[in-house]
C-alpha atoms as a printed R data frame, in Angstrom:
    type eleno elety resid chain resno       x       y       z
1   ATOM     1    CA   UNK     A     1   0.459  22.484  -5.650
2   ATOM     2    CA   UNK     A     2   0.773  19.576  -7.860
3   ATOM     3    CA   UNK     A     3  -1.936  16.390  -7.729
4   ATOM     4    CA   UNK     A     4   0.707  14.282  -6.209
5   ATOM     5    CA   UNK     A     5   1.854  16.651  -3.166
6   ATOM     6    CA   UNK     A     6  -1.968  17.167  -2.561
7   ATOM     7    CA   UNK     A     7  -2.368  13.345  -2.084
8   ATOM     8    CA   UNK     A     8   0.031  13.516   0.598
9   ATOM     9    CA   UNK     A     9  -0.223  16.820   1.974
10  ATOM    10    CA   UNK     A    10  -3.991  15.583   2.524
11  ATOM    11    CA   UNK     A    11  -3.625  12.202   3.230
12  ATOM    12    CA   UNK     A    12  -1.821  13.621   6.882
13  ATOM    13    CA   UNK     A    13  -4.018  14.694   9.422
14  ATOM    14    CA   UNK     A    14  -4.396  17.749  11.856
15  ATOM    15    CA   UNK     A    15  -1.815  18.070  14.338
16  ATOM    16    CA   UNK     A    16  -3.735  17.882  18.223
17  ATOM    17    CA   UNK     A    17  -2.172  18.765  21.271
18  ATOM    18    CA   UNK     A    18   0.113  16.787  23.741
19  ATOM    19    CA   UNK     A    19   2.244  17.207  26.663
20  ATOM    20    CA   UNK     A    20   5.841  17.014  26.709
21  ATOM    21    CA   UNK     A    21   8.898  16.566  25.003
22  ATOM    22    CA   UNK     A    22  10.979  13.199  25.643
23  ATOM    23    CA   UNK     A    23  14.072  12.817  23.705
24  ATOM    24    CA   UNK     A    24  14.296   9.330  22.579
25  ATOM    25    CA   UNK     A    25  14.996   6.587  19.783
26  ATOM    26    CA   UNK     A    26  12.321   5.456  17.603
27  ATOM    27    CA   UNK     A    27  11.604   2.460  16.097
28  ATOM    28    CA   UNK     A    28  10.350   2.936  12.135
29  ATOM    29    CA   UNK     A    29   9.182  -0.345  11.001
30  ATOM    30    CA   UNK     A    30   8.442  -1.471   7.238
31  ATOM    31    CA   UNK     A    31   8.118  -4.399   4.754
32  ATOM    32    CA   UNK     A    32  10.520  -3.148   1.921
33  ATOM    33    CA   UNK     A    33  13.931  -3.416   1.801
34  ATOM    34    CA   UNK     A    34  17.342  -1.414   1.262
35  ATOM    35    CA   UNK     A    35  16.331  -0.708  -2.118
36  ATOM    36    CA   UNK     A    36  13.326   0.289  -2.285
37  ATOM    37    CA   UNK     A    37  12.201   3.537  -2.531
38  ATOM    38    CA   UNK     A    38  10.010   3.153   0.601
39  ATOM    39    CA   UNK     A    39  13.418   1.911   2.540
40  ATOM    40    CA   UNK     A    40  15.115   4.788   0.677
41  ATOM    41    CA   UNK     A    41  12.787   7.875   2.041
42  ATOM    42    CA   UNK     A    42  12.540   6.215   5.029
43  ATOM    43    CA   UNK     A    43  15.793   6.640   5.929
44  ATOM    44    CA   UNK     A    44  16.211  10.251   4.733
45  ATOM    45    CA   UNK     A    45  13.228  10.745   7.361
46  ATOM    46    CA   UNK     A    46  15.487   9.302  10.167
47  ATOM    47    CA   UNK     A    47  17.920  11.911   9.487
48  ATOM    48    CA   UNK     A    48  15.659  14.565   8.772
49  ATOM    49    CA   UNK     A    49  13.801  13.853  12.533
50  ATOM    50    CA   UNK     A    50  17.069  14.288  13.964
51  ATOM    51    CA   UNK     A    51  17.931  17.176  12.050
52  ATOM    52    CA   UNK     A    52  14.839  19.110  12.568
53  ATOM    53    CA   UNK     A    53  14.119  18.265  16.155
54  ATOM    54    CA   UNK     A    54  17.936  19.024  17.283
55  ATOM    55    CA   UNK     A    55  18.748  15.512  18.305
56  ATOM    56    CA   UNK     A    56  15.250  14.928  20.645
57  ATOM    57    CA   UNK     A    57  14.370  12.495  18.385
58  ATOM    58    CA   UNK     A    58  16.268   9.691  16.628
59  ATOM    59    CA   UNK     A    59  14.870   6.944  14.040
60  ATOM    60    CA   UNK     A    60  16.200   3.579  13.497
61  ATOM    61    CA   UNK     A    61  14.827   2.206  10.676
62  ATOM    62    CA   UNK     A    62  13.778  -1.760  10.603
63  ATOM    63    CA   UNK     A    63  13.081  -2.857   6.898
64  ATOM    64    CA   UNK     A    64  12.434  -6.148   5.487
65  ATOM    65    CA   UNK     A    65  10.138  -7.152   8.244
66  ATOM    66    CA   UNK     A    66  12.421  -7.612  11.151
67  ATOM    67    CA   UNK     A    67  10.391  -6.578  13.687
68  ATOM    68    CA   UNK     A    68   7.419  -8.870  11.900
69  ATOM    69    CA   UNK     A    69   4.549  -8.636   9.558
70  ATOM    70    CA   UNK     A    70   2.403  -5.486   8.966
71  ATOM    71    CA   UNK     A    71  -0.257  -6.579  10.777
72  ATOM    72    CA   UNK     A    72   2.059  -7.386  13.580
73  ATOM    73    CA   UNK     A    73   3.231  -3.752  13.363
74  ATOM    74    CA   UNK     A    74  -0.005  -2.580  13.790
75  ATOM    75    CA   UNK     A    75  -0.503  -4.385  16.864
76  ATOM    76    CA   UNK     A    76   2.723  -3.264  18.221
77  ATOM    77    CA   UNK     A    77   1.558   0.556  17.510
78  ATOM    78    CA   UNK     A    78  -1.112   0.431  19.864
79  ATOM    79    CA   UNK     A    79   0.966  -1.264  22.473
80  ATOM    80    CA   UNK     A    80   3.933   1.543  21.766
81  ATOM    81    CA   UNK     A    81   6.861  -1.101  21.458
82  ATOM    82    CA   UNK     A    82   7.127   0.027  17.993
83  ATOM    83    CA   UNK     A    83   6.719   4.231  17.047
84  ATOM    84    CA   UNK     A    84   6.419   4.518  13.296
85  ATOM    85    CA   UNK     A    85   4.939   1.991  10.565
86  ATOM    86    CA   UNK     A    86   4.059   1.878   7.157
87  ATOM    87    CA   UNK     A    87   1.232  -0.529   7.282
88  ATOM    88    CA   UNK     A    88  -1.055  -1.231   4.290
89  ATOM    89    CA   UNK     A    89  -4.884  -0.596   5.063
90  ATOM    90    CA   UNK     A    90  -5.587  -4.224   4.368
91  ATOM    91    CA   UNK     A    91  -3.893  -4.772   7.558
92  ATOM    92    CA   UNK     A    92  -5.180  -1.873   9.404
93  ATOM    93    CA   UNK     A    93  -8.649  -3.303   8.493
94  ATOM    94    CA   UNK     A    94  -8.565  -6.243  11.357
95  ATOM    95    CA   UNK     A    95  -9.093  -3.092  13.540
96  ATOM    96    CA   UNK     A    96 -11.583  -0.656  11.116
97  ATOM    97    CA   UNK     A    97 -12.360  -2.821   8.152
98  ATOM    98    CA   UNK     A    98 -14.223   0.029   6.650
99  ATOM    99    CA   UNK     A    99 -10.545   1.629   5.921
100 ATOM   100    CA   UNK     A   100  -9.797  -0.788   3.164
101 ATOM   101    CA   UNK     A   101 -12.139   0.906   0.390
102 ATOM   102    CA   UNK     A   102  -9.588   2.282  -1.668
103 ATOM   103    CA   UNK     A   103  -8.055  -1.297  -2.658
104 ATOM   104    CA   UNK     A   104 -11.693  -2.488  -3.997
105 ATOM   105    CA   UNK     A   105 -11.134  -3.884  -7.589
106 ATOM   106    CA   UNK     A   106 -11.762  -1.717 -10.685
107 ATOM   107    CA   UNK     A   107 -12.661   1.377  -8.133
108 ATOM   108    CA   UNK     A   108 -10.110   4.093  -9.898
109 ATOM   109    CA   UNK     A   109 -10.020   4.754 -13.340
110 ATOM   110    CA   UNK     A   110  -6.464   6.301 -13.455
111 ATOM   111    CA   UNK     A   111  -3.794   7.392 -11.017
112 ATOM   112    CA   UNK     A   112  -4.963  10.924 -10.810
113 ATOM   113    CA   UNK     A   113  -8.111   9.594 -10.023
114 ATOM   114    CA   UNK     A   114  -6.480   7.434  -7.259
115 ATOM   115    CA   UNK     A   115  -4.680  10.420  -6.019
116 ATOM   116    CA   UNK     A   116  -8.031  12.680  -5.582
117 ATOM   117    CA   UNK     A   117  -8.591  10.547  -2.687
118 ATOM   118    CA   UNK     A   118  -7.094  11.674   0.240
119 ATOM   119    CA   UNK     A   119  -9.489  14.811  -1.035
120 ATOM   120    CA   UNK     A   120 -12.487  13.466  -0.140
121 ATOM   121    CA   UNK     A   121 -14.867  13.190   2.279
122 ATOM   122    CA   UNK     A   122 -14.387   9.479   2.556
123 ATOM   123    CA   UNK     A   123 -10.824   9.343   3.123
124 ATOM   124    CA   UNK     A   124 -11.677  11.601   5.939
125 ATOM   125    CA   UNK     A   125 -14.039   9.388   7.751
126 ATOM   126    CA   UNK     A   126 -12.350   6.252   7.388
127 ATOM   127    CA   UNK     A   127  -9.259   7.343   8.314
128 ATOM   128    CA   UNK     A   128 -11.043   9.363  11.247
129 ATOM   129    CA   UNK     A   129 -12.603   5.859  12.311
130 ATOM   130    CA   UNK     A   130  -9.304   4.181  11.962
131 ATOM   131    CA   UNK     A   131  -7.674   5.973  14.497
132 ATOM   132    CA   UNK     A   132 -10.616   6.114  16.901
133 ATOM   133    CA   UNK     A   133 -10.743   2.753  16.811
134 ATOM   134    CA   UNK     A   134  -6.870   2.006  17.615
135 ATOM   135    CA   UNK     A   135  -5.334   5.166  19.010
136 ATOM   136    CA   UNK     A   136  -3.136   5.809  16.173
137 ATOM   137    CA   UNK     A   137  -2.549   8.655  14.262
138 ATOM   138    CA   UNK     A   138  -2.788   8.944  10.131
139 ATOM   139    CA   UNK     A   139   0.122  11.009   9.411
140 ATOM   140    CA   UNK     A   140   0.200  10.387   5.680
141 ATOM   141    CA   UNK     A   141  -0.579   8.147   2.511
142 ATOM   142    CA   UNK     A   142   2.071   7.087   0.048
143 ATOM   143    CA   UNK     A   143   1.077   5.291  -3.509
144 ATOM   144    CA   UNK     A   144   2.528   1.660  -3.710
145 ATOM   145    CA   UNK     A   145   1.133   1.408  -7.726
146 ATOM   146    CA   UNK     A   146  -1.069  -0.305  -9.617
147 ATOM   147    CA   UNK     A   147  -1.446  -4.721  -9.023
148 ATOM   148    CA   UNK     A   148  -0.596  -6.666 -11.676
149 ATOM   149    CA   UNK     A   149  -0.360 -10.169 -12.008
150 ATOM   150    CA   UNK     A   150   2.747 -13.064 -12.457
151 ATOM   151    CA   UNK     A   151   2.853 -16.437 -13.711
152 ATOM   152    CA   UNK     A   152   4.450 -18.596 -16.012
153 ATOM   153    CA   UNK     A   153   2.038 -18.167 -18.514
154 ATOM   154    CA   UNK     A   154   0.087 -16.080 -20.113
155 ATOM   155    CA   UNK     A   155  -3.439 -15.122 -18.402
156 ATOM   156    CA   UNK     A   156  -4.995 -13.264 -21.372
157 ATOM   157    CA   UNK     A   157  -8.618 -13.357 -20.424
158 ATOM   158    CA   UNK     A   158 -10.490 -14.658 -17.089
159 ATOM   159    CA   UNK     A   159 -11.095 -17.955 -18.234
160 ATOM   160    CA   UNK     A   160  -7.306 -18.573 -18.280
161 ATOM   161    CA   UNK     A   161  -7.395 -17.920 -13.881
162 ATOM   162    CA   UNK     A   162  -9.492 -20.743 -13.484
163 ATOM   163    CA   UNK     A   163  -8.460 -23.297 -10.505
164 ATOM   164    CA   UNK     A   164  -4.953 -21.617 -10.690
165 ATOM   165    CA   UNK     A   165  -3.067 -21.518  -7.522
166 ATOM   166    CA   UNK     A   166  -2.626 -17.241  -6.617
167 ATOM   167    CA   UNK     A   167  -0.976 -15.781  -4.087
168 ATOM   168    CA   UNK     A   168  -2.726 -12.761  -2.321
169 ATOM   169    CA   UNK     A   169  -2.165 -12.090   0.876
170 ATOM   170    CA   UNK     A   170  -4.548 -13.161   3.598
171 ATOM   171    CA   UNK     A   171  -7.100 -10.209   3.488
172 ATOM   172    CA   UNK     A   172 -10.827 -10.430   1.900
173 ATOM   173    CA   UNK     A   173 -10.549  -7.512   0.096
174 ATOM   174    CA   UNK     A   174  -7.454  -8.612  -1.679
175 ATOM   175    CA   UNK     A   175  -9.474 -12.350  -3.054
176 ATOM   176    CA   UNK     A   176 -11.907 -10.188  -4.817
177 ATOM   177    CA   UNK     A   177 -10.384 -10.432  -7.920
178 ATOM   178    CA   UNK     A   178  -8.653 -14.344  -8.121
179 ATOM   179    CA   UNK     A   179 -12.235 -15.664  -6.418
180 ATOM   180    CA   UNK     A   180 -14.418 -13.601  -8.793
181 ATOM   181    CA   UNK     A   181 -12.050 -15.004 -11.958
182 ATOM   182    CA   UNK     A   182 -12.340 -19.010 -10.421
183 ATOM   183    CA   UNK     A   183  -8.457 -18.692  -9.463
184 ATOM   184    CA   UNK     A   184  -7.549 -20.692  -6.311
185 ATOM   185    CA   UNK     A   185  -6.311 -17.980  -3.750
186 ATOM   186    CA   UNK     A   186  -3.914 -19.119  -1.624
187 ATOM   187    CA   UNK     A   187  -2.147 -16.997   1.191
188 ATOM   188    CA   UNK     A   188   1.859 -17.541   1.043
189 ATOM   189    CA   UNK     A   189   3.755 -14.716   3.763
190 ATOM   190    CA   UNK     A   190   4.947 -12.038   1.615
191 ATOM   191    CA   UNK     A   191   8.504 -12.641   2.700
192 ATOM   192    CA   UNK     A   192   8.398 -16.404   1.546
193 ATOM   193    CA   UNK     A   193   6.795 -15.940  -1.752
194 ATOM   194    CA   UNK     A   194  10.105 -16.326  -3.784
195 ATOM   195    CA   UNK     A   195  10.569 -19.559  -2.649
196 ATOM   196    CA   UNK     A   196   6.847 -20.280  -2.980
197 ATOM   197    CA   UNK     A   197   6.587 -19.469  -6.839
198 ATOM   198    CA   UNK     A   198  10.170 -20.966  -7.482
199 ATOM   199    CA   UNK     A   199   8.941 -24.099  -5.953
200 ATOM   200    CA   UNK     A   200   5.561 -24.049  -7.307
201 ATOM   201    CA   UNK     A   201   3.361 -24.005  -4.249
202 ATOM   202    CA   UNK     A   202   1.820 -21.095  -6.232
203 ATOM   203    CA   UNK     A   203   2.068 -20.722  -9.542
204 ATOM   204    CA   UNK     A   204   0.883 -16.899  -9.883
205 ATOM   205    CA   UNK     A   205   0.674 -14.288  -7.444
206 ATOM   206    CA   UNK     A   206   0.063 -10.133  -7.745
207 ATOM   207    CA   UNK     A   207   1.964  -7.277  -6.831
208 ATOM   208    CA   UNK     A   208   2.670  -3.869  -8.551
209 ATOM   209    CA   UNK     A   209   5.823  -3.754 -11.002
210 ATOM   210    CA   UNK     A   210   7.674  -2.311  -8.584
211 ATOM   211    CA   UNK     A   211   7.795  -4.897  -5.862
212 ATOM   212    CA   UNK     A   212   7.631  -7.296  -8.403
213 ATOM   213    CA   UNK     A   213  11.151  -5.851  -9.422
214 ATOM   214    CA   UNK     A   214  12.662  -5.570  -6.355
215 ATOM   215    CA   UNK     A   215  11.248  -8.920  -5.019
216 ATOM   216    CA   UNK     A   216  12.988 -10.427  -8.305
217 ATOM   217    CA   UNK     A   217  10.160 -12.654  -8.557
218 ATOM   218    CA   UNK     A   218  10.705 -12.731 -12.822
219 ATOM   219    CA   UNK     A   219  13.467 -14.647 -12.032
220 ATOM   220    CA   UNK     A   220  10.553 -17.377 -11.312
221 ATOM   221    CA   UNK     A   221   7.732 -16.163 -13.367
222 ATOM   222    CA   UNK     A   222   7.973 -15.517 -17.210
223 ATOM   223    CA   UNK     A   223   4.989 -13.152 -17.586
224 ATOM   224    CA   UNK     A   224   3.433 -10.552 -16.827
225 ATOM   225    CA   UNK     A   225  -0.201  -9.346 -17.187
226 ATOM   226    CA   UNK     A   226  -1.213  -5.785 -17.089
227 ATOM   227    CA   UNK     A   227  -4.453  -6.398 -15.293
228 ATOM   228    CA   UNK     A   228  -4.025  -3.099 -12.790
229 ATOM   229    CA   UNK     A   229  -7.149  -4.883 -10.810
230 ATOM   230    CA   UNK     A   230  -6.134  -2.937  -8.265
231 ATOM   231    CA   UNK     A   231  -4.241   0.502  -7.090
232 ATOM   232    CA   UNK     A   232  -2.767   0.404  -3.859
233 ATOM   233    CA   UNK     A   233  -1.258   2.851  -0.911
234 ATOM   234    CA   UNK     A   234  -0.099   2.403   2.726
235 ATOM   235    CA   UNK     A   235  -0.216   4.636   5.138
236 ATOM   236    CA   UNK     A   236   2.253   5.905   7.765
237 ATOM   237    CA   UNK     A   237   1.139   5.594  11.260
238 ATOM   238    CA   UNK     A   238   2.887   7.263  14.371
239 ATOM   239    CA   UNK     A   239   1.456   4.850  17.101
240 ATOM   240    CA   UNK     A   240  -0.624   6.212  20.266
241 ATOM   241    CA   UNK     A   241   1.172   6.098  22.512
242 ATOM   242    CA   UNK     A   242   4.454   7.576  21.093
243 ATOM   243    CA   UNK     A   243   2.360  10.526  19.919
244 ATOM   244    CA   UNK     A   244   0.834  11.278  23.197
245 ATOM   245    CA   UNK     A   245   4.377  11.649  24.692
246 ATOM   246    CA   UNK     A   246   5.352  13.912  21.801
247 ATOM   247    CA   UNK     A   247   5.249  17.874  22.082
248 ATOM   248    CA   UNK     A   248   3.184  19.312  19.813
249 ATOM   249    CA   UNK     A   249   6.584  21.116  18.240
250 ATOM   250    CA   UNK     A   250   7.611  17.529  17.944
251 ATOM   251    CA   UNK     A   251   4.507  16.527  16.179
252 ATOM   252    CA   UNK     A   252   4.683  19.229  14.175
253 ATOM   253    CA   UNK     A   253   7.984  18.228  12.768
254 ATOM   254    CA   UNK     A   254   7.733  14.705  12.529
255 ATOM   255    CA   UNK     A   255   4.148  14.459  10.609
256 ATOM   256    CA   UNK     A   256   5.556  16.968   8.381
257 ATOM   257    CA   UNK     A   257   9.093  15.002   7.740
258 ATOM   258    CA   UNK     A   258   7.137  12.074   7.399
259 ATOM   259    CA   UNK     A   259   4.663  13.839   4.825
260 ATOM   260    CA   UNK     A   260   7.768  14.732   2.726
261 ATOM   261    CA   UNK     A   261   8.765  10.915   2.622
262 ATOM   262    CA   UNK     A   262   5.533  10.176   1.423
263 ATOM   263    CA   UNK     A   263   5.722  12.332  -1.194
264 ATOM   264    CA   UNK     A   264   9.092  11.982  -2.489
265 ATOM   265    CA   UNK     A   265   8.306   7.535  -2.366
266 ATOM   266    CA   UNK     A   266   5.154   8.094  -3.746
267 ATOM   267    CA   UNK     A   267   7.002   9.834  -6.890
268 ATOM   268    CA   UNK     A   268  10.018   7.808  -7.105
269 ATOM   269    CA   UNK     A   269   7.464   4.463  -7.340
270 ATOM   270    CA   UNK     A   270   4.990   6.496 -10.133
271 ATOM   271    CA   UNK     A   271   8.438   7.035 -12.307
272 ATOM   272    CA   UNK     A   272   9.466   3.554 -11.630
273 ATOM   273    CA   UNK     A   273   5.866   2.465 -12.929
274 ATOM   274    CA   UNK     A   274   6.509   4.236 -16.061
275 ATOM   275    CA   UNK     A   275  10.083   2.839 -16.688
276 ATOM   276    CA   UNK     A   276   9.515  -0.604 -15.531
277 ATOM   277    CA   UNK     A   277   7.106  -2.303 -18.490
278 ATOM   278    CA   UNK     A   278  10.225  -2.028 -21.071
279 ATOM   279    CA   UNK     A   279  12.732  -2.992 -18.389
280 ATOM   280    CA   UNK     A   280  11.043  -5.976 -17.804
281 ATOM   281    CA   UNK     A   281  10.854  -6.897 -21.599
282 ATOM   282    CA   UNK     A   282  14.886  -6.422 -21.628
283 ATOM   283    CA   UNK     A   283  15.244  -8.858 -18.932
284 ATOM   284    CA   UNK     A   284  13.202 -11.325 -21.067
285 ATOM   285    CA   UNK     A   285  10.014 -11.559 -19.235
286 ATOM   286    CA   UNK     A   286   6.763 -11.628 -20.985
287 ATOM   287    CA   UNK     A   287   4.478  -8.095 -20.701
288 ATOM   288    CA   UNK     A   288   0.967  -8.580 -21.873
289 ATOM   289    CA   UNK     A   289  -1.508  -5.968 -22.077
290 ATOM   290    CA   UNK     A   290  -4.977  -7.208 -21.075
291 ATOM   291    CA   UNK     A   291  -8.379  -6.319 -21.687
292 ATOM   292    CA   UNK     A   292  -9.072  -5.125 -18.274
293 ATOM   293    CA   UNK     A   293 -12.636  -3.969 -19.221
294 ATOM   294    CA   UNK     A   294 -13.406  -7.950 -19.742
295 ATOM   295    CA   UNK     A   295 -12.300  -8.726 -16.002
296 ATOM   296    CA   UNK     A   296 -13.956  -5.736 -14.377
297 ATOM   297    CA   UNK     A   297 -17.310  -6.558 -15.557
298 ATOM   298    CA   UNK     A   298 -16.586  -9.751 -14.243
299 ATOM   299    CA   UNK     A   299 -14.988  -8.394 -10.612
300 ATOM   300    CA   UNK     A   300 -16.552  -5.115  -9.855
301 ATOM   301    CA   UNK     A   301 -19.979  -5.903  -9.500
302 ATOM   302    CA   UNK     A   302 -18.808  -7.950  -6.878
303 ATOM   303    CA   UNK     A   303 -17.668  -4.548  -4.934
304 ATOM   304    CA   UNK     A   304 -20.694  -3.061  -5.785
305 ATOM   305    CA   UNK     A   305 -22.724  -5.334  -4.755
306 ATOM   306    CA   UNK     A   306 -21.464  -7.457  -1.956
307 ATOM   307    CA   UNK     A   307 -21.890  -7.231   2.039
308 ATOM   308    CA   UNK     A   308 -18.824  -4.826   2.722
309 ATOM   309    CA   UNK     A   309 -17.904  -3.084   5.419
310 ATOM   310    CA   UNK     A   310 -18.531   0.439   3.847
311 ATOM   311    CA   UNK     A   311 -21.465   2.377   2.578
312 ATOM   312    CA   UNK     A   312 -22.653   2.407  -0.730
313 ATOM   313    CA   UNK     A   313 -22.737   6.462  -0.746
314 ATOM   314    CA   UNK     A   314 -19.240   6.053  -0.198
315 ATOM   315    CA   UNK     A   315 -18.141   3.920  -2.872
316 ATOM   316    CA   UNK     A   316 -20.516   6.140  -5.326
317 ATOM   317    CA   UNK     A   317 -18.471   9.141  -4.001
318 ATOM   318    CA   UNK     A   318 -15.157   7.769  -4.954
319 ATOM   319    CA   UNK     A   319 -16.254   6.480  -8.696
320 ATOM   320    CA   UNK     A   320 -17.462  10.465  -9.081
321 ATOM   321    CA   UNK     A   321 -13.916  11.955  -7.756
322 ATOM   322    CA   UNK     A   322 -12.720  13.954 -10.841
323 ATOM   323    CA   UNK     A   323 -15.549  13.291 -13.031
């Protein structure tokens, strides 16, 4: 078993019991759209869920947002009018804030160190918490790459973020790194943050190459800095109460499918990471390699030494995955 299928294959959790089996639609929500990879696998999961369960169970898939933001999503998996999201732990965190460790800034040295996580004990007892706390289940963890930032010129060295106007989205955890650099950080809604940068509301924001490709937002930023300040994931969630009403066959079959998705995103995005550095150069944007050791002595000390909503045991446990 490769490092990659052991992130995922970990990242789900144990299958409980429940009671019985309703056929029915569900409703798979996500951020991404047609393209993406994350759009991509989840629709081969719709058909799969079909497939497997002999019709019970149908998906329709709701990308780009249309049934609202990720932290709406969340919300609307507790209350069951939505069955299935892929929700990004910064959102998850306005229920269990302790769940957002594995986006603190300079935490993983590399991406198999990122992908030991769903290993550990940690992972176990946050995500444990998590659902305690909201009645959702974990089912599994897909990568979503490494953060880099955008702007329309270069940001070589910290100095150079200083009073700039950043996007990140609206979470703590994501300001760690513009607010430890002096940048300005200034939530824009993910879905409006074309329009933001191309009218200069913001002039930088941070997102991994990726989404930064299939956003298009180089068509209104020139470069690119290789800062990887931070590696991301999102989970997929089946929501309370659609897994209470779900046989344990169904359950079964669905985490599993789901698992699969994860997997297959989670390697089509770690290819696209590889690819997308050159591609970027042939569409004319600026790529800059950074000295990233110069901004995390500036940013992690902030991690390690702020008022979060994790223990310090668990943050040293992490750092020592691999090592």
């Amino acid at each position: 078993m490769n490092k990659l299928t052991t992130f995922v294959v970990s990242a789900g959790l144990s299958i409980g019991a429940a009671t019985v089996t309703i056929a029915d639609t569900l409703k798979l929500s996500l951020s991404y759209e047609p393209s993406s990879a994350h759009h991509q696998w989840a629709d081969w999961a719709a058909e799969e869920i079909a497939k497997r369960t002999d019709g019970r169970h149908t998906v329709d898939v709701f990308g780009s947002g249309q049934l609202g933001s990720e932290r709406d999503v969340e919300e609307s998996l507790t209350l069951g009018t939505v069955d299935i999201g892929f929700v990004g732990a910064g959102h998850m965190a306005q229920r269990y804030k302790p769940i957002s460790i594995h986006l603190a800034a300079f935490l993983w040295r590399d991406l198999d160190h990122f992908l030991a996580y769903p290993t550990s004990e940690t992972y176990r007892e946050v995500t444990s918490g998590y659902e305690e706390a909201s009645g959702n289940k974990v089912v599994a963890m897909t990568y979503f790459g490494q953060r880099h930032v955008s702007a329309n010129e270069p940001l070589l060295t910290p100095a150079d973020f200083k009073g700039l106007k950043m996007r990140v989205p609206p979470v703590p955890i994501y300001m760690v790194f513009p607010d430890a650099v002096g940048a300005n950080s200034t939530p824009v809604n993910f879905s409006e943050l074309y329009l933001a940068l191309q009218q200069g509301v913001v002039v930088a924001q941070e997102n991994p190459l990726p989404t930064i490709q299939a956003k298009k937002f180089h068509e209104v930023q020139s470069n690119i800095m290789l800062t990887g300040h931070m590696t991301d994931g999102y989970y997929t969630l089946v929501g309370g109460p659609t897994w209470a009403r779900l046989s344990e066959e169904d359950q079964g079959i669905i985490s599993a499918v789901l698992q699969e998705a994860a997997a297959g995103a989670s390697a089509d995005i770690i290819q696209s990471e590889k690819d997308l550095a050159d591609w970027f150069r042939e569409q004319g944007t600026n790529v800059h390699e950074v000295d990233r050791q110069a901004f995390s002595d500036i940013v992690k000390p902030v991690i390690l030494e702020g008022d979060w909503p994790w223990e310090a045991r668990q943050i040293e446990e992490l750092l020592a995955l691999g090592q």
